[in-house]
PDB file of C-alpha atoms and ligand atoms in Angstrom:
ATOM      1  CA  MET D   3     -17.817  10.059   7.997  1.00 97.00           C
ATOM      2  CA  HIS D   4     -21.316  10.775   6.691  1.00 97.00           C
ATOM      3  CA  ASN D   5     -21.369  14.098   8.527  1.00 97.00           C
ATOM      4  CA  ALA D   6     -17.978  15.040   7.069  1.00 98.00           C
ATOM      5  CA  ALA D   7     -19.223  14.306   3.561  1.00 98.00           C
ATOM      6  CA  MET D   8     -22.453  16.217   4.135  1.00 98.00           C
ATOM      7  CA  ALA D   9     -20.497  19.260   5.458  1.00 98.00           C
ATOM      8  CA  GLU D  10     -18.528  19.197   2.222  1.00 98.00           C
ATOM      9  CA  MET D  11     -21.691  18.827   0.121  1.00 98.00           C
ATOM     10  CA  ALA D  12     -23.216  21.778   2.036  1.00 98.00           C
ATOM     11  CA  GLN D  13     -20.509  24.085   0.619  1.00 97.00           C
ATOM     12  CA  VAL D  14     -22.121  23.582  -2.793  1.00 96.00           C
ATOM     13  CA  ASP D  15     -25.704  23.049  -1.697  1.00 97.00           C
ATOM     14  CA  PRO D  16     -26.607  24.721   1.651  1.00 97.00           C
ATOM     15  CA  GLU D  17     -29.597  22.384   1.988  1.00 96.00           C
ATOM     16  CA  PHE D  18     -27.202  19.808   3.413  1.00 97.00           C
ATOM     17  CA  ASN D  19     -26.550  22.037   6.395  1.00 97.00           C
ATOM     18  CA  ASN D  20     -29.897  20.708   7.621  1.00 96.00           C
ATOM     19  CA  TRP D  21     -28.878  17.067   7.289  1.00 97.00           C
ATOM     20  CA  THR D  22     -27.363  15.096  10.189  1.00 97.00           C
ATOM     21  CA  TYR D  23     -26.333  11.464  10.599  1.00 97.00           C
ATOM     22  CA  TYR D  24     -26.942  10.060  14.075  1.00 96.00           C
ATOM     23  CA  LYS D  25     -25.976   6.806  15.704  1.00 95.00           C
ATOM     24  CA  PHE D  26     -28.598   4.820  17.652  1.00 97.00           C
ATOM     25  CA  GLN D  27     -28.207   1.590  19.540  1.00 97.00           C
ATOM     26  CA  ILE D  28     -31.366  -0.474  19.202  1.00 98.00           C
ATOM     27  CA  HIS D  29     -31.900  -3.880  20.734  1.00 98.00           C
ATOM     28  CA  PRO D  30     -32.805  -6.391  17.989  1.00 98.00           C
ATOM     29  CA  ASP D  31     -36.090  -7.133  19.816  1.00 98.00           C
ATOM     30  CA  ASN D  32     -37.078  -3.465  19.380  1.00 98.00           C
ATOM     31  CA  LEU D  33     -36.103  -3.112  15.715  1.00 98.00           C
ATOM     32  CA  HIS D  34     -39.529  -3.355  14.166  1.00 98.00           C
ATOM     33  CA  GLN D  35     -40.930  -0.727  16.498  1.00 98.00           C
ATOM     34  CA  ALA D  36     -37.832   1.468  16.005  1.00 98.00           C
ATOM     35  CA  LEU D  37     -38.275   1.382  12.219  1.00 98.00           C
ATOM     36  CA  ASP D  38     -41.873   2.588  12.622  1.00 97.00           C
ATOM     37  CA  MET D  39     -40.670   5.255  15.065  1.00 98.00           C
ATOM     38  CA  PHE D  40     -37.924   6.490  12.660  1.00 98.00           C
ATOM     39  CA  HIS D  41     -40.466   6.576   9.856  1.00 98.00           C
ATOM     40  CA  SER D  42     -43.098   8.478  11.756  1.00 97.00           C
ATOM     41  CA  ASN D  43     -40.454  10.948  12.905  1.00 97.00           C
ATOM     42  CA  GLY D  44     -39.341  11.675   9.329  1.00 96.00           C
ATOM     43  CA  PHE D  45     -35.933   9.980   9.158  1.00 97.00           C
ATOM     44  CA  LEU D  46     -35.016   9.966   5.472  1.00 97.00           C
ATOM     45  CA  GLY D  47     -32.689   6.986   5.616  1.00 98.00           C
ATOM     46  CA  LEU D  48     -30.988   4.445   7.880  1.00 98.00           C
ATOM     47  CA  ASN D  49     -27.907   2.317   7.822  1.00 98.00           C
ATOM     48  CA  LEU D  50     -28.215  -1.012   9.670  1.00 97.00           C
ATOM     49  CA  THR D  51     -25.476  -3.224  11.014  1.00 94.00           C
ATOM     50  CA  VAL D  52     -25.377  -6.817  12.300  1.00 88.00           C
ATOM     51  CA  PRO D  53     -27.840  -8.382  13.151  1.00 92.00           C
ATOM     52  CA  HIS D  54     -30.321  -5.675  12.116  1.00 96.00           C
ATOM     53  CA  LYS D  55     -29.525  -5.778   8.419  1.00 95.00           C
ATOM     54  CA  VAL D  56     -30.822  -9.349   8.165  1.00 94.00           C
ATOM     55  CA  LEU D  57     -33.751  -8.888  10.595  1.00 96.00           C
ATOM     56  CA  ALA D  58     -35.046  -5.761   8.848  1.00 97.00           C
ATOM     57  CA  THR D  59     -35.578  -7.569   5.511  1.00 96.00           C
ATOM     58  CA  GLN D  60     -38.889  -8.927   6.875  1.00 97.00           C
ATOM     59  CA  TRP D  61     -40.423  -5.465   7.317  1.00 97.00           C
ATOM     60  CA  ILE D  62     -39.088  -3.415   4.411  1.00 98.00           C
ATOM     61  CA  LYS D  63     -39.647  -3.235   0.606  1.00 98.00           C
ATOM     62  CA  ILE D  64     -36.838  -4.798  -1.430  1.00 97.00           C
ATOM     63  CA  GLY D  65     -35.077  -2.049  -3.428  1.00 96.00           C
ATOM     64  CA  GLU D  66     -32.676  -4.240  -5.411  1.00 96.00           C
ATOM     65  CA  SER D  67     -31.978  -7.923  -6.083  1.00 94.00           C
ATOM     66  CA  ALA D  68     -28.795  -7.832  -3.979  1.00 95.00           C
ATOM     67  CA  VAL D  69     -31.012  -7.572  -0.833  1.00 96.00           C
ATOM     68  CA  LYS D  70     -32.928 -10.719  -1.721  1.00 95.00           C
ATOM     69  CA  LEU D  71     -29.820 -12.641  -2.769  1.00 95.00           C
ATOM     70  CA  SER D  72     -27.724 -11.614   0.248  1.00 94.00           C
ATOM     71  CA  GLY D  73     -30.670 -11.707   2.699  1.00 93.00           C
ATOM     72  CA  ALA D  74     -29.516  -8.418   4.113  1.00 94.00           C
ATOM     73  CA  SER D  75     -30.081  -4.670   3.754  1.00 96.00           C
ATOM     74  CA  ASN D  76     -27.660  -2.163   5.220  1.00 97.00           C
ATOM     75  CA  THR D  77     -29.258   0.945   3.678  1.00 98.00           C
ATOM     76  CA  LEU D  78     -32.922   1.980   3.972  1.00 98.00           C
ATOM     77  CA  ILE D  79     -34.591   4.939   2.238  1.00 98.00           C
ATOM     78  CA  ARG D  80     -37.922   6.322   3.314  1.00 98.00           C
ATOM     79  CA  GLY D  81     -41.021   5.663   1.183  1.00 97.00           C
ATOM     80  CA  VAL D  82     -44.570   6.824   1.785  1.00 95.00           C
ATOM     81  CA  ASP D  83     -45.536   3.922   3.978  1.00 93.00           C
ATOM     82  CA  GLY D  84     -42.267   2.425   5.111  1.00 96.00           C
ATOM     83  CA  TYR D  85     -38.608   1.947   4.183  1.00 98.00           C
ATOM     84  CA  LYS D  86     -37.130   0.428   1.018  1.00 98.00           C
ATOM     85  CA  GLY D  87     -33.875  -1.546   1.395  1.00 98.00           C
ATOM     86  CA  TYR D  88     -30.603  -1.641  -0.530  1.00 98.00           C
ATOM     87  CA  ASN D  89     -27.306  -3.426   0.158  1.00 97.00           C
ATOM     88  CA  THR D  90     -24.268  -1.249  -0.459  1.00 97.00           C
ATOM     89  CA  ASP D  91     -21.752  -3.764   1.016  1.00 96.00           C
ATOM     90  CA  LEU D  92     -21.454  -5.447  -2.403  1.00 97.00           C
ATOM     91  CA  TYR D  93     -20.479  -2.188  -4.043  1.00 97.00           C
ATOM     92  CA  GLY D  94     -18.207  -1.323  -1.098  1.00 98.00           C
ATOM     93  CA  LEU D  95     -16.257  -4.585  -1.486  1.00 98.00           C
ATOM     94  CA  VAL D  96     -15.859  -4.313  -5.230  1.00 98.00           C
ATOM     95  CA  LYS D  97     -14.649  -0.710  -5.015  1.00 98.00           C
ATOM     96  CA  ALA D  98     -12.397  -1.494  -2.063  1.00 98.00           C
ATOM     97  CA  LEU D  99     -10.663  -4.278  -3.979  1.00 98.00           C
ATOM     98  CA  GLU D 100     -10.279  -1.951  -7.030  1.00 97.00           C
ATOM     99  CA  SER D 101      -8.746   0.848  -4.993  1.00 96.00           C
ATOM    100  CA  GLY D 102      -6.767  -1.362  -2.586  1.00 97.00           C
ATOM    101  CA  PHE D 103      -5.217  -3.684  -5.166  1.00 97.00           C
ATOM    102  CA  GLY D 104      -5.959  -1.973  -8.532  1.00 97.00           C
ATOM    103  CA  ILE D 105      -7.890  -4.952  -9.786  1.00 94.00           C
ATOM    104  CA  ASN D 106     -11.422  -5.881 -10.667  1.00 93.00           C
ATOM    105  CA  LEU D 107     -12.849  -9.244  -9.718  1.00 96.00           C
ATOM    106  CA  GLN D 108     -13.522 -10.552 -13.223  1.00 96.00           C
ATOM    107  CA  ASP D 109     -11.682 -13.865 -13.924  1.00 94.00           C
ATOM    108  CA  GLN D 110     -10.028 -13.808 -10.494  1.00 96.00           C
ATOM    109  CA  GLU D 111      -9.662 -16.829  -8.215  1.00 97.00           C
ATOM    110  CA  VAL D 112     -11.225 -15.919  -4.884  1.00 97.00           C
ATOM    111  CA  ILE D 113     -10.900 -17.691  -1.558  1.00 97.00           C
ATOM    112  CA  LEU D 114     -13.649 -16.381   0.698  1.00 98.00           C
ATOM    113  CA  LEU D 115     -13.573 -16.912   4.456  1.00 97.00           C
ATOM    114  CA  GLY D 116     -16.889 -16.857   6.401  1.00 97.00           C
ATOM    115  CA  ALA D 117     -20.532 -17.692   5.959  1.00 95.00           C
ATOM    116  CA  GLY D 118     -22.274 -14.816   7.753  1.00 90.00           C
ATOM    117  CA  GLY D 119     -24.038 -11.840   6.164  1.00 89.00           C
ATOM    118  CA  ALA D 120     -20.815 -10.197   4.957  1.00 93.00           C
ATOM    119  CA  ALA D 121     -19.556 -13.391   3.325  1.00 95.00           C
ATOM    120  CA  ARG D 122     -22.899 -13.963   1.647  1.00 94.00           C
ATOM    121  CA  ALA D 123     -22.859 -10.446   0.222  1.00 95.00           C
ATOM    122  CA  ALA D 124     -19.222 -10.917  -0.873  1.00 97.00           C
ATOM    123  CA  ALA D 125     -20.039 -14.207  -2.639  1.00 97.00           C
ATOM    124  CA  ILE D 126     -22.846 -12.521  -4.621  1.00 97.00           C
ATOM    125  CA  ALA D 127     -20.564  -9.589  -5.469  1.00 97.00           C
ATOM    126  CA  CYS D 128     -17.855 -12.034  -6.656  1.00 97.00           C
ATOM    127  CA  ALA D 129     -20.314 -14.025  -8.762  1.00 97.00           C
ATOM    128  CA  GLN D 130     -21.881 -10.861 -10.289  1.00 95.00           C
ATOM    129  CA  ALA D 131     -18.393  -9.565 -11.103  1.00 96.00           C
ATOM    130  CA  GLY D 132     -17.567 -12.789 -12.999  1.00 96.00           C
ATOM    131  CA  VAL D 133     -14.845 -14.339 -10.880  1.00 97.00           C
ATOM    132  CA  LYS D 134     -13.274 -17.458 -12.354  1.00 96.00           C
ATOM    133  CA  SER D 135     -13.571 -19.544  -9.201  1.00 96.00           C
ATOM    134  CA  LEU D 136     -14.820 -19.177  -5.659  1.00 97.00           C
ATOM    135  CA  THR D 137     -13.566 -21.323  -2.759  1.00 97.00           C
ATOM    136  CA  LEU D 138     -15.801 -20.940   0.275  1.00 97.00           C
ATOM    137  CA  ILE D 139     -14.321 -21.697   3.665  1.00 97.00           C
ATOM    138  CA  ASN D 140     -16.043 -21.576   7.062  1.00 97.00           C
ATOM    139  CA  ARG D 141     -15.635 -22.951  10.535  1.00 96.00           C
ATOM    140  CA  THR D 142     -19.226 -24.358  10.461  1.00 96.00           C
ATOM    141  CA  MET D 143     -19.396 -25.872   7.011  1.00 95.00           C
ATOM    142  CA  SER D 144     -23.152 -26.407   7.074  1.00 95.00           C
ATOM    143  CA  LYS D 145     -23.633 -22.643   7.140  1.00 95.00           C
ATOM    144  CA  LEU D 146     -22.106 -22.419   3.662  1.00 97.00           C
ATOM    145  CA  ASP D 147     -25.351 -23.951   2.320  1.00 97.00           C
ATOM    146  CA  THR D 148     -27.092 -20.591   2.540  1.00 95.00           C
ATOM    147  CA  ILE D 149     -24.429 -19.013   0.318  1.00 96.00           C
ATOM    148  CA  LEU D 150     -24.641 -21.918  -2.156  1.00 97.00           C
ATOM    149  CA  GLU D 151     -28.422 -21.501  -2.273  1.00 96.00           C
ATOM    150  CA  SER D 152     -28.053 -17.741  -3.005  1.00 95.00           C
ATOM    151  CA  LEU D 153     -25.505 -18.460  -5.771  1.00 97.00           C
ATOM    152  CA  ASP D 154     -27.898 -21.005  -7.294  1.00 96.00           C
ATOM    153  CA  GLN D 155     -30.409 -18.249  -7.868  1.00 95.00           C
ATOM    154  CA  LEU D 156     -27.999 -16.437 -10.244  1.00 95.00           C
ATOM    155  CA  ASP D 157     -28.075 -17.017 -14.049  1.00 92.00           C
ATOM    156  CA  GLU D 158     -24.335 -17.364 -14.135  1.00 90.00           C
ATOM    157  CA  LYS D 159     -22.399 -18.650 -11.152  1.00 91.00           C
ATOM    158  CA  PRO D 160     -18.659 -19.210 -10.752  1.00 95.00           C
ATOM    159  CA  ASN D 161     -17.032 -22.575 -10.347  1.00 96.00           C
ATOM    160  CA  THR D 162     -17.539 -22.973  -6.543  1.00 97.00           C
ATOM    161  CA  LYS D 163     -15.985 -25.284  -3.984  1.00 96.00           C
ATOM    162  CA  THR D 164     -16.387 -25.528  -0.235  1.00 96.00           C
ATOM    163  CA  ARG D 165     -13.615 -26.423   2.252  1.00 94.00           C
ATOM    164  CA  GLY D 166     -13.301 -26.900   5.958  1.00 92.00           C
ATOM    165  CA  ILE D 167     -11.316 -24.273   7.895  1.00 91.00           C
ATOM    166  CA  ASN D 168      -8.612 -26.761   8.868  1.00 90.00           C
ATOM    167  CA  GLU D 169      -7.977 -28.156   5.372  1.00 91.00           C
ATOM    168  CA  PRO D 170      -4.811 -26.844   3.742  1.00 87.00           C
ATOM    169  CA  VAL D 171      -5.575 -23.846   1.442  1.00 88.00           C
ATOM    170  CA  LEU D 172      -4.062 -24.182  -2.012  1.00 84.00           C
ATOM    171  CA  ALA D 173      -4.596 -22.019  -5.013  1.00 79.00           C
ATOM    172  CA  LEU D 174      -4.941 -22.866  -8.683  1.00 79.00           C
ATOM    173  CA  SER D 175      -3.701 -19.538 -10.029  1.00 83.00           C
ATOM    174  CA  HIS D 176      -0.591 -17.462  -9.326  1.00 84.00           C
ATOM    175  CA  ASN D 177      -2.397 -14.520  -7.793  1.00 93.00           C
ATOM    176  CA  PRO D 178      -5.555 -15.528  -5.918  1.00 97.00           C
ATOM    177  CA  ILE D 179      -7.449 -13.089  -3.716  1.00 98.00           C
ATOM    178  CA  VAL D 180      -8.266 -14.095  -0.111  1.00 98.00           C
ATOM    179  CA  ILE D 181     -11.180 -12.188   1.441  1.00 98.00           C
ATOM    180  CA  ASN D 182     -11.684 -12.486   5.164  1.00 98.00           C
ATOM    181  CA  ALA D 183     -15.382 -12.043   6.004  1.00 97.00           C
ATOM    182  CA  THR D 184     -15.228 -13.763   9.344  1.00 97.00           C
ATOM    183  CA  SER D 185     -15.217 -11.799  12.586  1.00 95.00           C
ATOM    184  CA  LEU D 186     -12.055 -13.625  13.657  1.00 97.00           C
ATOM    185  CA  GLY D 187      -9.488 -10.887  13.997  1.00 97.00           C
ATOM    186  CA  LEU D 188     -11.691  -8.272  15.693  1.00 96.00           C
ATOM    187  CA  LYS D 189      -9.769  -8.955  18.891  1.00 96.00           C
ATOM    188  CA  LYS D 190      -6.054  -8.224  18.674  1.00 95.00           C
ATOM    189  CA  GLU D 191      -5.168 -11.641  20.125  1.00 96.00           C
ATOM    190  CA  ASP D 192      -7.382 -13.569  17.624  1.00 98.00           C
ATOM    191  CA  PRO D 193      -5.511 -16.065  15.470  1.00 98.00           C
ATOM    192  CA  ALA D 194      -5.741 -16.013  11.681  1.00 97.00           C
ATOM    193  CA  PRO D 195      -8.771 -18.004  10.327  1.00 97.00           C
ATOM    194  CA  ILE D 196      -6.551 -19.904   7.892  1.00 96.00           C
ATOM    195  CA  ASP D 197      -2.859 -20.512   7.283  1.00 95.00           C
ATOM    196  CA  LEU D 198      -1.685 -18.646   4.166  1.00 96.00           C
ATOM    197  CA  ALA D 199       1.674 -20.461   4.004  1.00 94.00           C
ATOM    198  CA  LEU D 200       0.831 -22.696   1.017  1.00 92.00           C
ATOM    199  CA  LEU D 201      -0.429 -19.832  -1.116  1.00 95.00           C
ATOM    200  CA  PRO D 202       1.829 -17.999  -3.625  1.00 96.00           C
ATOM    201  CA  HIS D 203       3.549 -14.823  -2.532  1.00 96.00           C
ATOM    202  CA  SER D 204       1.584 -12.933  -5.185  1.00 96.00           C
ATOM    203  CA  THR D 205      -1.677 -13.646  -3.285  1.00 97.00           C
ATOM    204  CA  ARG D 206      -3.649 -10.515  -2.339  1.00 98.00           C
ATOM    205  CA  VAL D 207      -5.278 -10.615   1.062  1.00 98.00           C
ATOM    206  CA  PHE D 208      -8.288  -8.401   1.913  1.00 98.00           C
ATOM    207  CA  ASP D 209      -9.631  -8.317   5.472  1.00 98.00           C
ATOM    208  CA  MET D 210     -13.042  -6.722   5.984  1.00 98.00           C
ATOM    209  CA  ILE D 211     -11.929  -5.918   9.540  1.00 98.00           C
ATOM    210  CA  TYR D 212     -10.439  -2.444   9.922  1.00 97.00           C
ATOM    211  CA  ASN D 213     -10.052  -2.260  13.716  1.00 96.00           C
ATOM    212  CA  PRO D 214      -7.425  -3.459  14.491  1.00 96.00           C
ATOM    213  CA  ASP D 215      -5.908  -2.161  11.239  1.00 95.00           C
ATOM    214  CA  ARG D 216      -3.673  -5.236  10.941  1.00 97.00           C
ATOM    215  CA  THR D 217      -5.263  -8.525  11.906  1.00 98.00           C
ATOM    216  CA  THR D 218      -3.155 -11.639  12.506  1.00 98.00           C
ATOM    217  CA  LEU D 219      -4.151 -12.744   8.996  1.00 98.00           C
ATOM    218  CA  LEU D 220      -2.866  -9.497   7.442  1.00 98.00           C
ATOM    219  CA  LYS D 221       0.319  -9.695   9.486  1.00 98.00           C
ATOM    220  CA  GLN D 222       1.000 -13.194   8.279  1.00 98.00           C
ATOM    221  CA  ALA D 223       0.271 -12.111   4.751  1.00 98.00           C
ATOM    222  CA  GLU D 224       2.717  -9.221   5.034  1.00 98.00           C
ATOM    223  CA  SER D 225       5.392 -11.498   6.465  1.00 98.00           C
ATOM    224  CA  LEU D 226       4.957 -13.731   3.394  1.00 97.00           C
ATOM    225  CA  GLY D 227       5.384 -10.708   1.086  1.00 97.00           C
ATOM    226  CA  MET D 228       1.723 -10.625   0.044  1.00 98.00           C
ATOM    227  CA  GLU D 229      -0.184  -7.437  -0.785  1.00 98.00           C
ATOM    228  CA  VAL D 230      -2.765  -6.575   1.880  1.00 98.00           C
ATOM    229  CA  CYS D 231      -5.678  -4.253   2.417  1.00 98.00           C
ATOM    230  CA  ASN D 232      -7.976  -3.857   5.406  1.00 98.00           C
ATOM    231  CA  GLY D 233     -11.701  -3.058   5.345  1.00 98.00           C
ATOM    232  CA  LEU D 234     -11.647   0.660   6.048  1.00 98.00           C
ATOM    233  CA  ASN D 235     -11.980   1.596   2.381  1.00 98.00           C
ATOM    234  CA  MET D 236     -14.911  -0.901   2.094  1.00 98.00           C
ATOM    235  CA  LEU D 237     -16.548   0.964   4.983  1.00 98.00           C
ATOM    236  CA  ALA D 238     -16.027   4.269   3.252  1.00 98.00           C
ATOM    237  CA  TYR D 239     -17.298   3.041  -0.163  1.00 98.00           C
ATOM    238  CA  GLN D 240     -20.436   1.364   1.230  1.00 98.00           C
ATOM    239  CA  GLY D 241     -21.080   4.618   3.119  1.00 98.00           C
ATOM    240  CA  GLU D 242     -20.549   6.718  -0.015  1.00 98.00           C
ATOM    241  CA  ARG D 243     -23.087   4.584  -1.901  1.00 98.00           C
ATOM    242  CA  SER D 244     -25.646   4.902   0.967  1.00 98.00           C
ATOM    243  CA  LEU D 245     -25.264   8.682   0.993  1.00 98.00           C
ATOM    244  CA  LYS D 246     -25.649   8.724  -2.766  1.00 98.00           C
ATOM    245  CA  ILE D 247     -28.917   6.766  -2.474  1.00 98.00           C
ATOM    246  CA  TRP D 248     -30.226   9.298   0.075  1.00 98.00           C
ATOM    247  CA  THR D 249     -29.005  12.495  -1.486  1.00 97.00           C
ATOM    248  CA  GLN D 250     -28.959  11.670  -5.189  1.00 97.00           C
ATOM    249  CA  LYS D 251     -25.557  13.482  -5.231  1.00 97.00           C
ATOM    250  CA  ASN D 252     -21.965  12.201  -5.483  1.00 97.00           C
ATOM    251  CA  PRO D 253     -20.425  12.305  -1.990  1.00 97.00           C
ATOM    252  CA  SER D 254     -16.639  12.021  -1.750  1.00 97.00           C
ATOM    253  CA  SER D 255     -15.464   8.558  -0.681  1.00 97.00           C
ATOM    254  CA  LYS D 256     -11.997  10.115   0.017  1.00 97.00           C
ATOM    255  CA  THR D 257     -13.562  12.579   2.566  1.00 98.00           C
ATOM    256  CA  MET D 258     -15.471   9.651   4.153  1.00 98.00           C
ATOM    257  CA  PHE D 259     -12.364   7.466   4.297  1.00 98.00           C
ATOM    258  CA  GLU D 260     -10.311  10.251   5.959  1.00 98.00           C
ATOM    259  CA  ALA D 261     -13.073  10.992   8.444  1.00 98.00           C
ATOM    260  CA  ALA D 262     -13.409   7.310   9.351  1.00 97.00           C
ATOM    261  CA  LEU D 263      -9.638   7.029   9.745  1.00 97.00           C
ATOM    262  CA  ASN D 264      -9.496  10.130  12.011  1.00 97.00           C
ATOM    263  CA  GLY D 265     -12.438   8.765  14.027  1.00 94.00           C
ATOM    264  CA  LEU D 266     -10.601   5.484  14.535  1.00 93.00           C
ATOM    265  CA  LYS D 267      -7.375   7.237  15.538  1.00 92.00           C
ATOM    266  CA  GLN D 268      -9.253   9.332  18.111  1.00 92.00           C
ATOM    267  CA  SER D 269     -10.975   6.290  19.558  1.00 86.00           C
ATOM    268  CA  GLN D 270      -7.630   4.513  20.160  1.00 80.00           C
TER     269      GLN D 270
HETATM  270  P1  LIG Y 305     -21.547 -12.741  11.162  1.00 66.21           P
HETATM  271  O1  LIG Y 305     -22.829 -12.868  10.364  1.00 66.21           O
HETATM  272  O2  LIG Y 305     -21.700 -12.729  12.625  1.00 66.21           O
HETATM  273  O3  LIG Y 305     -20.607 -13.926  10.708  1.00 66.21           O
HETATM  274  C1  LIG Y 305     -19.398 -14.203  11.464  1.00 66.21           C
HETATM  275  C2  LIG Y 305     -18.516 -15.168  10.676  1.00 66.21           C
HETATM  276  O4  LIG Y 305     -17.256 -15.283  11.372  1.00 66.21           O
HETATM  277  C3  LIG Y 305     -19.104 -16.592  10.510  1.00 66.21           C
HETATM  278  O5  LIG Y 305     -18.659 -17.146   9.295  1.00 66.21           O
HETATM  279  C4  LIG Y 305     -18.423 -17.291  11.700  1.00 66.21           C
HETATM  280  O6  LIG Y 305     -18.227 -18.723  11.466  1.00 66.21           O
HETATM  281  C5  LIG Y 305     -17.022 -16.664  11.656  1.00 66.21           C
HETATM  282  N1  LIG Y 305     -16.370 -16.778  12.971  1.00 66.21           N
HETATM  283  C6  LIG Y 305     -16.740 -16.166  14.131  1.00 66.21           C
HETATM  284  N2  LIG Y 305     -15.884 -16.540  15.111  1.00 66.21           N
HETATM  285  C7  LIG Y 305     -15.008 -17.420  14.593  1.00 66.21           C
HETATM  286  C8  LIG Y 305     -13.961 -18.174  15.113  1.00 66.21           C
HETATM  287  N3  LIG Y 305     -13.602 -18.080  16.405  1.00 66.21           N
HETATM  288  N4  LIG Y 305     -13.219 -18.958  14.273  1.00 66.21           N
HETATM  289  C9  LIG Y 305     -13.571 -19.085  12.956  1.00 66.21           C
HETATM  290  N5  LIG Y 305     -14.638 -18.382  12.419  1.00 66.21           N
HETATM  291  C10 LIG Y 305     -15.333 -17.594  13.207  1.00 66.21           C
HETATM  292  O7  LIG Y 305     -20.813 -11.389  10.806  1.00 66.21           O
HETATM  293  P2  LIG Y 305     -20.843 -10.596   9.396  1.00 66.21           P
HETATM  294  O8  LIG Y 305     -21.868  -9.551   9.434  1.00 66.21           O
HETATM  295  O9  LIG Y 305     -20.814 -11.577   8.308  1.00 66.21           O
HETATM  296  O10 LIG Y 305     -19.398  -9.750   9.491  1.00 66.21           O
HETATM  297  C11 LIG Y 305     -18.180 -10.513   9.448  1.00 66.21           C
HETATM  298  C12 LIG Y 305     -17.064  -9.493   9.534  1.00 66.21           C
HETATM  299  O11 LIG Y 305     -17.049  -8.606   8.445  1.00 66.21           O
HETATM  300  C13 LIG Y 305     -17.094  -8.654  10.829  1.00 66.21           C
HETATM  301  O12 LIG Y 305     -15.853  -8.576  11.324  1.00 66.21           O
HETATM  302  C14 LIG Y 305     -17.609  -7.302  10.321  1.00 66.21           C
HETATM  303  O13 LIG Y 305     -17.102  -6.244  11.152  1.00 66.21           O
HETATM  304  C15 LIG Y 305     -16.937  -7.305   8.933  1.00 66.21           C
HETATM  305  N6  LIG Y 305     -17.675  -6.337   8.010  1.00 66.21           N
HETATM  306  C16 LIG Y 305     -16.949  -5.245   7.565  1.00 66.21           C
HETATM  307  C17 LIG Y 305     -17.554  -4.434   6.650  1.00 66.21           C
HETATM  308  C18 LIG Y 305     -16.831  -3.223   6.129  1.00 66.21           C
HETATM  309  O14 LIG Y 305     -17.447  -2.287   5.593  1.00 66.21           O
HETATM  310  N7  LIG Y 305     -15.514  -3.187   6.249  1.00 66.21           N
HETATM  311  C19 LIG Y 305     -18.932  -4.625   6.219  1.00 66.21           C
HETATM  312  C20 LIG Y 305     -19.568  -5.780   6.721  1.00 66.21           C
HETATM  313  C21 LIG Y 305     -18.915  -6.628   7.636  1.00 66.21           C
HETATM  314  P3  LIG Y 305     -19.372 -19.731  11.970  1.00 66.21           P
HETATM  315  O15 LIG Y 305     -20.371 -19.771  10.848  1.00 66.21           O
HETATM  316  O16 LIG Y 305     -18.627 -21.003  12.099  1.00 66.21           O
HETATM  317  O17 LIG Y 305     -19.926 -19.235  13.273  1.00 66.21           O
END
């Protein structure tokens, strides 16, 4: 999707004909050495995925507070003596909810599933956007402490509760938003992380997972008449923001979304 956006940008500015986005598979044990290697070979920027986006924070300069609060950096840009890190997942989620449901997060009731890197970033994004309340749910409840500690560092934090994954999920408002930031659903046969049955039909359900395009959670939501959105637009928006950081231009999130969708279709 980055190469599709850069090809489009090259029509206006031929310099981007010289830019290419590559994929590398690096063992976590080799990440530090790989970052040095990318830097000495002139790589302008890098995206990192799990678990590298957490690991890398010990070797990079922090480019924005979101990296410190989320403990993760998915976007690195080259500096003179190393890389500086940003986290575009927060932007990606906020924009995905805006485009998927036509809403912003301010004053919303959010039920957030998960306690890994994606959930932590989502919790910070929700708090910074001014949600009314945040219910944090995870299989291993003790792991929610890291998210609570991050939220504690904010000047203003939402009314926050934690719940076990098997406790019934109820909502206070008529149209809460459920965000799945667990990896449960990546396999087609995975069950839904929670039962949505007690939530109102006007609940909106966002799943960060985009492959499969309908997880069991989204299927249950649809069967209950709820509005749903998968994580492909989040992927495109976080990618658009990364490319903007590297190029200082405005890449097209639509082009990136379509390229990602085509790539997924071809891989199936
Ligand atoms: P992670 O750090 O590995 O966290 C995994 C989370 O899933 C933990 O909360 C874990 O709970 C939970 N989980 C795993 N297996 C489970 C099971 N069998 N039952 C219940 N809960 C389970 O991963 P991450 O980086 O946060 O990513 C989470 C998901 O978000 C992944 O699917 C990833 O692909 C997706 N994501 C999408 C985008 C996007 O752009 N669309 C961006 C970032 C992430 P425990 O704490 O109990 O282990």
